mmCIF file of C-alpha atoms in Angstrom:
data_model
loop_
_atom_site.group_PDB
_atom_site.id
_atom_site.type_symbol
_atom_site.label_atom_id
_atom_site.label_comp_id
_atom_site.label_asym_id
_atom_site.label_seq_id
_atom_site.Cartn_x
_atom_site.Cartn_y
_atom_site.Cartn_z
ATOM 1 C CA MET B 57 106.032 96.847 105.136
ATOM 2 C CA ASN B 58 102.254 96.472 105.857
ATOM 3 C CA ALA B 59 100.987 93.458 107.766
ATOM 4 C CA ARG B 60 97.785 92.459 109.168
ATOM 5 C CA LEU B 61 97.271 91.331 112.620
ATOM 6 C CA LEU B 62 94.799 88.358 112.686
ATOM 7 C CA LEU B 63 92.820 87.186 115.729
ATOM 8 C CA LEU B 64 93.170 83.457 115.777
ATOM 9 C CA ALA B 65 90.730 80.657 117.178
ATOM 10 C CA PHE B 66 92.454 78.120 119.464
ATOM 11 C CA VAL B 67 91.607 74.855 121.149
ATOM 12 C CA LEU B 68 90.019 75.040 124.754
ATOM 13 C CA SER B 69 88.480 72.250 126.571
ATOM 14 C CA SER B 70 85.232 73.029 128.287
ATOM 15 C CA PRO B 71 85.872 74.859 131.218
ATOM 16 C CA MET B 72 83.433 74.765 134.372
ATOM 17 C CA PRO B 73 80.556 77.263 134.007
ATOM 18 C CA VAL B 74 81.725 79.580 136.569
ATOM 19 C CA LEU B 75 85.185 79.905 135.035
ATOM 20 C CA ALA B 76 83.729 80.436 131.748
ATOM 21 C CA ASP B 77 81.548 83.306 133.104
ATOM 22 C CA ALA B 78 84.528 84.907 134.857
ATOM 23 C CA VAL B 79 87.336 84.738 132.206
ATOM 24 C CA ARG B 80 87.471 84.845 128.598
ATOM 25 C CA VAL B 81 90.661 84.077 126.612
ATOM 26 C CA SER B 82 91.731 85.156 123.016
ATOM 27 C CA LEU B 83 94.898 85.051 121.194
ATOM 28 C CA GLU B 84 96.900 87.385 118.765
ATOM 29 C CA GLY B 85 98.661 84.467 117.177
ATOM 30 C CA ARG B 86 100.448 86.238 114.325
ATOM 31 C CA ALA B 87 103.025 88.994 114.509
ATOM 32 C CA VAL B 88 105.746 90.784 112.679
ATOM 33 C CA LEU B 89 109.277 90.568 114.259
ATOM 34 C CA GLY B 90 110.231 94.275 115.500
ATOM 35 C CA GLU B 91 106.562 95.387 115.558
ATOM 36 C CA LYS B 92 104.700 93.221 117.944
ATOM 37 C CA LEU B 93 104.817 89.786 119.705
ATOM 38 C CA PRO B 94 102.285 87.105 119.715
ATOM 39 C CA ALA B 95 100.076 87.537 122.725
ATOM 40 C CA LEU B 96 97.468 85.536 124.773
ATOM 41 C CA LEU B 97 94.690 87.952 126.157
ATOM 42 C CA VAL B 98 93.107 87.321 129.266
ATOM 43 C CA HIS B 99 89.728 89.171 129.606
ATOM 44 C CA ILE B 100 88.449 89.494 133.187
ATOM 45 C CA GLU B 101 84.648 89.394 133.094
ATOM 46 C CA GLU B 102 83.779 88.899 136.743
ATOM 47 C CA PRO B 103 85.676 89.408 140.236
ATOM 48 C CA ILE B 104 88.634 87.048 140.638
ATOM 49 C CA ALA B 105 91.396 86.925 143.075
ATOM 50 C CA GLY B 106 94.077 86.254 140.360
ATOM 51 C CA PHE B 107 95.205 84.013 137.564
ATOM 52 C CA GLU B 108 98.327 81.961 136.590
ATOM 53 C CA VAL B 109 99.169 80.798 133.021
ATOM 54 C CA LYS B 110 101.573 77.972 132.597
ATOM 55 C CA LEU B 111 102.593 76.983 129.007
ATOM 56 C CA LYS B 112 105.232 74.693 127.450
ATOM 57 C CA ARG B 113 106.398 75.943 124.009
ATOM 58 C CA SER B 114 107.224 73.248 121.166
ATOM 59 C CA ASP B 115 110.831 73.846 121.664
ATOM 60 C CA GLY B 116 110.873 73.108 125.323
ATOM 61 C CA GLN B 117 110.588 76.582 126.673
ATOM 62 C CA ASP B 118 108.401 77.179 129.593
ATOM 63 C CA VAL B 119 106.130 80.371 130.215
ATOM 64 C CA GLU B 120 104.747 81.111 133.614
ATOM 65 C CA VAL B 121 102.716 84.418 134.101
ATOM 66 C CA LYS B 122 100.606 85.561 137.075
ATOM 67 C CA GLY B 123 98.132 88.258 137.033
ATOM 68 C CA GLY B 124 94.828 89.693 138.150
ATOM 69 C CA GLY B 125 92.616 92.658 137.631
ATOM 70 C CA SER B 126 89.108 94.001 138.131
ATOM 71 C CA PRO B 127 86.187 93.008 135.790
ATOM 72 C CA GLY B 128 86.461 94.796 132.190
ATOM 73 C CA LEU B 129 90.258 94.544 132.302
ATOM 74 C CA THR B 130 92.195 92.724 129.687
ATOM 75 C CA ARG B 131 95.781 91.450 130.613
ATOM 76 C CA ARG B 132 98.013 91.092 127.463
ATOM 77 C CA ILE B 133 100.695 88.245 127.938
ATOM 78 C CA GLU B 134 103.212 88.636 125.191
ATOM 79 C CA LEU B 135 105.015 85.373 124.023
ATOM 80 C CA ASN B 136 108.453 86.330 123.674
ATOM 81 C CA GLN B 137 109.564 83.788 121.113
ATOM 82 C CA PRO B 138 111.956 83.321 118.008
ATOM 83 C CA GLU B 139 110.838 83.801 114.649
ATOM 84 C CA GLY B 140 108.856 81.030 113.200
ATOM 85 C CA ARG B 141 105.922 78.795 114.184
ATOM 86 C CA PHE B 142 105.433 77.506 117.552
ATOM 87 C CA ARG B 143 102.669 75.449 119.498
ATOM 88 C CA TYR B 144 101.797 76.032 123.044
ATOM 89 C CA GLU B 145 100.265 73.598 125.517
ATOM 90 C CA GLY B 146 99.216 74.296 129.080
ATOM 91 C CA ALA B 147 96.484 75.775 131.291
ATOM 92 C CA LEU B 148 95.071 78.819 132.893
ATOM 93 C CA THR B 149 94.397 78.755 136.545
ATOM 94 C CA VAL B 150 91.823 81.162 138.072
ATOM 95 C CA ARG B 151 91.500 81.773 141.723
ATOM 96 C CA PHE B 152 88.249 83.130 142.968
ATOM 97 C CA PRO B 153 87.589 85.451 145.964
ATOM 98 C CA ASP B 154 86.057 82.577 147.923
ATOM 99 C CA ALA B 155 89.480 80.621 147.791
ATOM 100 C CA GLU B 156 88.223 78.194 144.903
ATOM 101 C CA SER B 157 89.932 77.849 141.732
ATOM 102 C CA GLY B 158 89.312 76.626 138.307
ATOM 103 C CA VAL B 159 91.444 75.171 135.444
ATOM 104 C CA MET B 160 91.237 75.916 131.673
ATOM 105 C CA PRO B 161 93.374 73.768 129.408
ATOM 106 C CA LEU B 162 95.235 75.733 126.571
ATOM 107 C CA SER B 163 96.532 74.514 123.298
ATOM 108 C CA PHE B 164 97.386 76.964 120.426
ATOM 109 C CA ASP B 165 99.821 77.997 117.649
ATOM 110 C CA THR B 166 101.693 81.216 117.271
ATOM 111 C CA GLU B 167 103.750 82.549 114.305
ATOM 112 C CA LEU B 168 106.314 85.406 114.502
ATOM 113 C CA TYR B 169 107.523 86.455 111.118
ATOM 114 C CA GLY B 170 110.634 88.727 109.983
ATOM 115 C CA THR B 171 110.030 91.504 107.426
ATOM 116 C CA LEU B 172 108.450 90.022 104.291
ATOM 117 C CA LYS B 173 110.722 91.148 101.411
ATOM 118 C CA LEU B 174 109.754 91.740 97.821
ATOM 119 C CA ASP B 175 112.427 91.788 95.119
ATOM 120 C CA VAL B 176 111.787 93.362 91.673
ATOM 121 C CA ARG B 177 114.675 94.357 89.381
ATOM 122 C CA LYS B 178 114.351 96.717 86.402
ATOM 123 C CA GLU B 179 115.123 93.980 84.151
ATOM 124 C CA ASP B 180 112.284 91.843 85.524
ATOM 125 C CA VAL B 181 109.619 94.373 84.096
ATOM 126 C CA ASP B 182 109.136 93.756 80.643
ATOM 127 C CA VAL B 183 106.323 96.321 79.307
ATOM 128 C CA ALA B 184 106.597 95.268 75.544
ATOM 129 C CA ALA B 185 105.770 91.564 76.749
ATOM 130 C CA ARG B 186 103.398 92.704 79.395
ATOM 131 C CA ARG B 187 105.317 90.559 81.974
ATOM 132 C CA LEU B 188 106.343 91.216 85.590
ATOM 133 C CA ARG B 189 108.726 88.947 87.534
ATOM 134 C CA PHE B 190 109.478 89.170 91.183
ATOM 135 C CA VAL B 191 110.644 87.091 94.225
ATOM 136 C CA LEU B 192 109.103 87.024 97.697
ATOM 137 C CA SER B 193 111.144 85.949 100.759
ATOM 138 C CA ARG B 194 108.435 83.583 101.948
ATOM 139 C CA PRO B 195 106.069 81.065 100.445
ATOM 140 C CA ALA B 196 103.562 82.858 98.123
ATOM 141 C CA LYS B 197 99.866 82.727 98.351
ATOM 142 C CA ARG B 198 98.608 85.515 95.970
ATOM 143 C CA ALA B 199 99.307 88.904 94.438
ATOM 144 C CA GLU B 200 97.234 91.799 93.631
ATOM 145 C CA LEU B 201 98.127 93.498 90.474
ATOM 146 C CA THR B 202 96.999 96.955 88.960
ATOM 147 C CA VAL B 203 98.423 98.221 85.669
ATOM 148 C CA LEU B 204 97.465 101.902 84.943
ATOM 149 C CA MET B 205 97.624 103.174 81.255
ATOM 150 C CA ASP B 206 98.178 106.933 80.274
ATOM 151 C CA THR B 207 94.662 106.976 79.005
ATOM 152 C CA GLY B 208 93.424 106.692 82.567
ATOM 153 C CA LYS B 209 92.181 103.159 82.038
ATOM 154 C CA LYS B 210 93.552 100.120 83.702
ATOM 155 C CA ALA B 211 94.804 97.222 81.621
ATOM 156 C CA PHE B 212 94.538 95.001 84.561
ATOM 157 C CA GLU B 213 93.190 95.100 88.100
ATOM 158 C CA GLY B 214 92.880 91.948 90.116
ATOM 159 C CA GLU B 215 94.166 89.167 92.054
ATOM 160 C CA VAL B 216 96.423 86.237 90.872
ATOM 161 C CA PRO B 217 96.661 83.131 93.117
ATOM 162 C CA PHE B 218 99.881 81.186 93.750
ATOM 163 C CA LYS B 219 100.274 77.779 95.104
ATOM 164 C CA GLY B 220 102.604 78.420 98.186
ATOM 165 C CA GLU B 221 105.761 78.590 96.047
ATOM 166 C CA ALA B 222 108.788 78.445 98.330
ATOM 167 C CA GLY B 223 110.589 81.644 99.129
ATOM 168 C CA GLY B 224 112.985 82.872 96.755
ATOM 169 C CA THR B 225 111.187 81.082 93.834
ATOM 170 C CA PRO B 226 110.864 83.438 90.753
ATOM 171 C CA LEU B 227 107.143 84.334 90.415
ATOM 172 C CA GLU B 228 105.624 85.850 87.065
ATOM 173 C CA LEU B 229 102.525 87.928 86.382
ATOM 174 C CA THR B 230 101.314 89.090 82.945
ATOM 175 C CA TRP B 231 98.349 91.487 81.902
ATOM 176 C CA PRO B 232 96.263 91.900 78.673
ATOM 177 C CA ALA B 233 97.164 94.367 75.862
ATOM 178 C CA ALA B 234 95.544 97.915 76.340
ATOM 179 C CA GLU B 235 95.634 101.139 74.459
ATOM 180 C CA GLY B 236 98.219 103.549 75.603
ATOM 181 C CA ARG B 237 101.554 103.550 77.561
ATOM 182 C CA VAL B 238 101.950 101.726 80.840
ATOM 183 C CA MET B 239 102.229 104.677 83.339
ATOM 184 C CA LYS B 240 102.262 102.576 86.726
ATOM 185 C CA ILE B 241 102.271 98.969 87.969
ATOM 186 C CA SER B 242 101.115 98.474 91.571
ATOM 187 C CA LEU B 243 102.074 95.106 93.041
ATOM 188 C CA ARG B 244 100.992 93.602 96.425
ATOM 189 C CA ALA B 245 102.314 90.210 97.159
ATOM 190 C CA PHE B 246 101.000 88.064 100.078
ATOM 191 C CA ASP B 247 102.823 85.178 101.871
ATOM 192 C CA THR B 248 100.610 81.933 102.925
ATOM 193 C CA ALA B 249 100.160 83.624 106.408
ATOM 194 C CA GLU B 250 98.503 86.617 104.699
ATOM 195 C CA PHE B 251 101.149 89.015 105.501
ATOM 196 C CA TYR B 252 101.906 91.413 102.524
ATOM 197 C CA THR B 253 104.145 93.831 101.111
ATOM 198 C CA GLY B 254 104.156 95.958 97.935
ATOM 199 C CA VAL B 255 105.742 98.148 95.387
ATOM 200 C CA ASP B 256 104.821 100.880 92.751
ATOM 201 C CA LEU B 257 106.626 100.683 89.490
ATOM 202 C CA TYR B 258 106.907 103.391 86.876
ATOM 203 C CA PRO B 259 108.573 101.635 83.920
ATOM 204 C CA TRP B 260 108.794 104.468 81.517
ATOM 205 C CA GLN B 261 110.670 107.401 80.476
ATOM 206 C CA VAL B 262 110.149 110.226 78.064
ATOM 207 C CA ASP B 263 112.973 111.458 75.905
ATOM 208 C CA ILE B 264 112.634 114.934 74.947
ATOM 209 C CA PRO B 265 113.524 115.533 71.372
ATOM 210 C CA HIS B 266 115.839 118.815 70.869
ATOM 211 C CA GLU B 267 118.389 120.584 68.896
ATOM 212 C CA GLU B 268 121.806 120.328 70.247
ATOM 213 C CA VAL B 269 123.479 123.186 71.846
ATOM 214 C CA ASN B 270 126.864 124.195 70.391
ATOM 215 C CA PHE B 271 129.387 124.793 72.932
ATOM 216 C CA ALA B 272 132.739 126.404 72.448
ATOM 217 C CA SER B 273 135.647 124.129 72.371
ATOM 218 C CA GLY B 274 136.503 122.815 75.828
ATOM 219 C CA ARG B 275 133.845 125.241 77.457
ATOM 220 C CA ALA B 276 130.666 124.475 79.386
ATOM 221 C CA ASP B 277 128.998 127.812 79.432
ATOM 222 C CA ILE B 278 126.105 128.326 77.209
ATOM 223 C CA PRO B 279 126.558 130.886 74.352
ATOM 224 C CA ALA B 280 124.025 133.479 74.078
ATOM 225 C CA ALA B 281 123.109 132.443 70.560
ATOM 226 C CA GLU B 282 122.348 128.955 71.546
ATOM 227 C CA ARG B 283 119.779 129.930 74.432
ATOM 228 C CA GLY B 284 116.715 129.792 71.960
ATOM 229 C CA LYS B 285 117.334 126.132 71.488
ATOM 230 C CA LEU B 286 117.184 125.512 75.136
ATOM 231 C CA ASP B 287 114.049 127.721 75.449
ATOM 232 C CA LYS B 288 112.269 125.542 72.942
ATOM 233 C CA SER B 289 113.561 122.428 74.739
ATOM 234 C CA HIS B 290 112.283 123.789 77.932
ATOM 235 C CA ALA B 291 108.753 124.236 76.401
ATOM 236 C CA LEU B 292 108.837 120.629 75.491
ATOM 237 C CA ILE B 293 109.818 119.607 78.929
ATOM 238 C CA VAL B 294 107.143 121.611 80.520
ATOM 239 C CA ASP B 295 104.663 120.060 78.135
ATOM 240 C CA ALA B 296 105.743 116.551 79.179
ATOM 241 C CA LEU B 297 105.463 117.270 82.935
ATOM 242 C CA THR B 298 102.006 118.587 82.443
ATOM 243 C CA LYS B 299 101.006 115.449 80.631
ATOM 244 C CA TYR B 300 102.441 112.921 82.771
ATOM 245 C CA GLY B 301 102.726 114.547 86.014
ATOM 246 C CA ARG B 302 99.349 113.400 87.079
ATOM 247 C CA PHE B 303 100.345 109.978 87.342
ATOM 248 C CA ALA B 304 103.441 110.379 89.712
ATOM 249 C CA SER B 305 106.048 112.890 90.915
ATOM 250 C CA LEU B 306 108.476 113.392 88.082
ATOM 251 C CA ARG B 307 112.045 114.256 87.577
ATOM 252 C CA LEU B 308 114.239 115.792 84.805
ATOM 253 C CA TYR B 309 117.521 113.973 83.963
ATOM 254 C CA VAL B 310 120.341 115.687 81.782
ATOM 255 C CA MET B 311 123.078 113.500 80.423
ATOM 256 C CA GLY B 312 126.171 114.861 78.471
ATOM 257 C CA HIS B 313 128.192 113.206 75.848
ATOM 258 C CA THR B 314 131.261 114.242 73.736
ATOM 259 C CA ASP B 315 133.257 112.948 70.869
ATOM 260 C CA THR B 316 136.551 111.269 70.993
ATOM 261 C CA VAL B 317 138.773 114.205 70.316
ATOM 262 C CA GLY B 318 140.940 114.909 73.517
ATOM 263 C CA ALA B 319 141.908 112.878 76.435
ATOM 264 C CA ALA B 320 139.005 110.615 77.813
ATOM 265 C CA ALA B 321 139.216 111.890 81.395
ATOM 266 C CA GLU B 322 139.133 115.338 80.255
ATOM 267 C CA ASN B 323 136.035 114.776 78.030
ATOM 268 C CA LEU B 324 134.346 112.987 80.986
ATOM 269 C CA ASP B 325 134.864 116.091 83.095
ATOM 270 C CA LEU B 326 133.594 118.368 80.165
ATOM 271 C CA SER B 327 130.458 116.306 79.737
ATOM 272 C CA VAL B 328 129.596 116.427 83.391
ATOM 273 C CA ARG B 329 130.079 120.507 83.397
ATOM 274 C CA ARG B 330 128.052 120.698 80.162
ATOM 275 C CA ALA B 331 125.160 118.725 81.496
ATOM 276 C CA LYS B 332 125.283 120.878 84.751
ATOM 277 C CA SER B 333 124.947 123.968 82.837
ATOM 278 C CA LEU B 334 122.032 122.710 80.784
ATOM 279 C CA ALA B 335 120.301 121.630 83.926
ATOM 280 C CA ALA B 336 120.991 124.927 85.595
ATOM 281 C CA TYR B 337 119.393 126.650 82.564
ATOM 282 C CA PHE B 338 116.261 124.767 82.863
ATOM 283 C CA ARG B 339 116.126 125.428 86.592
ATOM 284 C CA LYS B 340 116.494 129.094 85.991
ATOM 285 C CA LYS B 341 113.573 129.081 83.398
ATOM 286 C CA GLY B 342 111.460 128.007 86.484
ATOM 287 C CA LEU B 343 111.061 124.068 86.371
ATOM 288 C CA ARG B 344 110.030 123.089 89.992
ATOM 289 C CA VAL B 345 110.837 119.212 89.592
ATOM 290 C CA PRO B 346 113.968 117.772 90.903
ATOM 291 C CA VAL B 347 116.710 118.038 88.266
ATOM 292 C CA TYR B 348 119.706 115.585 87.986
ATOM 293 C CA TYR B 349 122.807 115.725 85.668
ATOM 294 C CA GLU B 350 125.639 113.394 84.731
ATOM 295 C CA GLY B 351 128.037 113.080 81.870
ATOM 296 C CA LEU B 352 129.575 109.942 80.188
ATOM 297 C CA GLY B 353 132.115 111.727 78.103
ATOM 298 C CA GLU B 354 133.115 109.661 75.082
ATOM 299 C CA GLU B 355 132.017 106.445 76.807
ATOM 300 C CA ALA B 356 128.540 106.028 75.065
ATOM 301 C CA PRO B 357 128.739 107.315 71.564
ATOM 302 C CA ALA B 358 125.804 107.534 69.250
ATOM 303 C CA VAL B 359 128.095 106.964 66.384
ATOM 304 C CA ALA B 360 130.926 104.553 66.555
ATOM 305 C CA THR B 361 134.287 106.215 65.529
ATOM 306 C CA PRO B 362 138.130 105.832 65.927
ATOM 307 C CA ASP B 363 139.757 107.718 68.702
ATOM 308 C CA GLU B 364 140.353 111.469 68.005
ATOM 309 C CA THR B 365 137.312 111.753 65.628
ATOM 310 C CA ALA B 366 135.367 114.941 65.446
ATOM 311 C CA GLU B 367 131.986 113.494 65.227
ATOM 312 C CA ALA B 368 129.134 115.980 65.802
ATOM 313 C CA GLY B 369 126.649 113.199 66.424
ATOM 314 C CA ASN B 370 128.530 112.329 69.650
ATOM 315 C CA ARG B 371 128.673 115.997 70.853
ATOM 316 C CA ARG B 372 125.104 115.662 72.329
ATOM 317 C CA ALA B 373 122.934 115.642 75.524
ATOM 318 C CA GLU B 374 119.776 113.652 76.587
ATOM 319 C CA TYR B 375 116.788 115.196 78.351
ATOM 320 C CA ILE B 376 114.913 112.652 80.064
ATOM 321 C CA ILE B 377 111.604 112.804 82.060
ATOM 322 C CA ALA B 378 111.195 109.794 84.250
ATOM 323 C CA VAL B 379 109.884 108.954 87.970
ATOM 324 C CA GLU B 380 113.016 106.784 88.567
ATOM 325 C CA ASP B 381 116.601 106.977 87.397
ATOM 326 C CA PRO B 382 116.142 106.220 83.693
ATOM 327 C CA VAL B 383 117.666 103.347 81.777
ATOM 328 C CA LEU B 384 120.192 104.382 79.229
ATOM 329 C CA GLN B 385 120.862 102.540 76.154
ATOM 330 C CA HIS B 386 124.564 101.515 75.691
ATOM 331 C CA ALA B 387 125.880 102.903 78.825
ATOM 332 C CA PRO B 388 128.970 101.191 79.785
ATOM 333 C CA ARG B 389 128.241 101.919 83.690
ATOM 334 C CA PRO B 390 125.434 103.000 85.802
ATOM 335 C CA PRO B 391 125.236 106.840 85.786
ATOM 336 C CA ARG B 392 125.994 108.727 89.127
ATOM 337 C CA TRP B 393 123.211 111.058 88.876
ATOM 338 C CA ARG B 394 123.981 114.340 90.777
ATOM 339 C CA LYS B 395 121.163 116.405 92.058
ATOM 340 C CA LEU B 396 121.225 120.045 91.040
#
């Protein structure tokens, strides 16, 4: 998560001139839980004998700190508080070398935030409708959106304001039509305190057209006579990687399917082994991208058939280029992709 630490102004009553010359006070009033705490900074400008800070937090907690130092030093007083917004009231007392002292009343607010969370599900990205939905964990102030096309041009790059919608409220962004395919959507969302978090989305995949390999019945090894088909597929995969690899780091996914002849459990195992053989062949041809494989057996047929039907259209594989795990049509369950 990225967060910006802001220096806040706070209310001070006018101190006596000598105190104003000797000590300057500033505030780091906003912080992220687990990274830093809000802090009061005492900047020592001239010689002092010491100082004491006494504060009352809005929940009743007392803060008392004593310190000192030479001119040019800054003492950082961390305000160890719970998550949320608090007000502090109190005073800074400064003791001078001649035994005189001065008092500076203090009144300021601090905010300590937990991690800002952004939730975007795959189904919330509708490229066809040019729409993106998301949820932020805290009230939303604005979002920065960039939509990059495969032409290298941007369909949209700009800021979209919100109205402080409560955390958990579904928020929506849209962008205008543009030539080409959406390659990357960059979203950065800000809460009302100007903390932000972001995500890059790659809502696309390339299905590589190919001629199916004919395996021997019950076997997963690739017949020598079928290797020419895979060589042609490999060339198409390389072309796709060359075309789209400039936008992101890509992966190859290989999915295997069978017809309904035989036991379902055996077909599932066979489809996984065949997918692995295909993936391994592409790897041996020199592919340097990560390669994943999986099989669904007879669970996701391209052609609906009764059981024990030898349908050639269902004895198939899918070769998919994508940045993230691809979305499969008609898959009965999320694939458990295995890395080769």
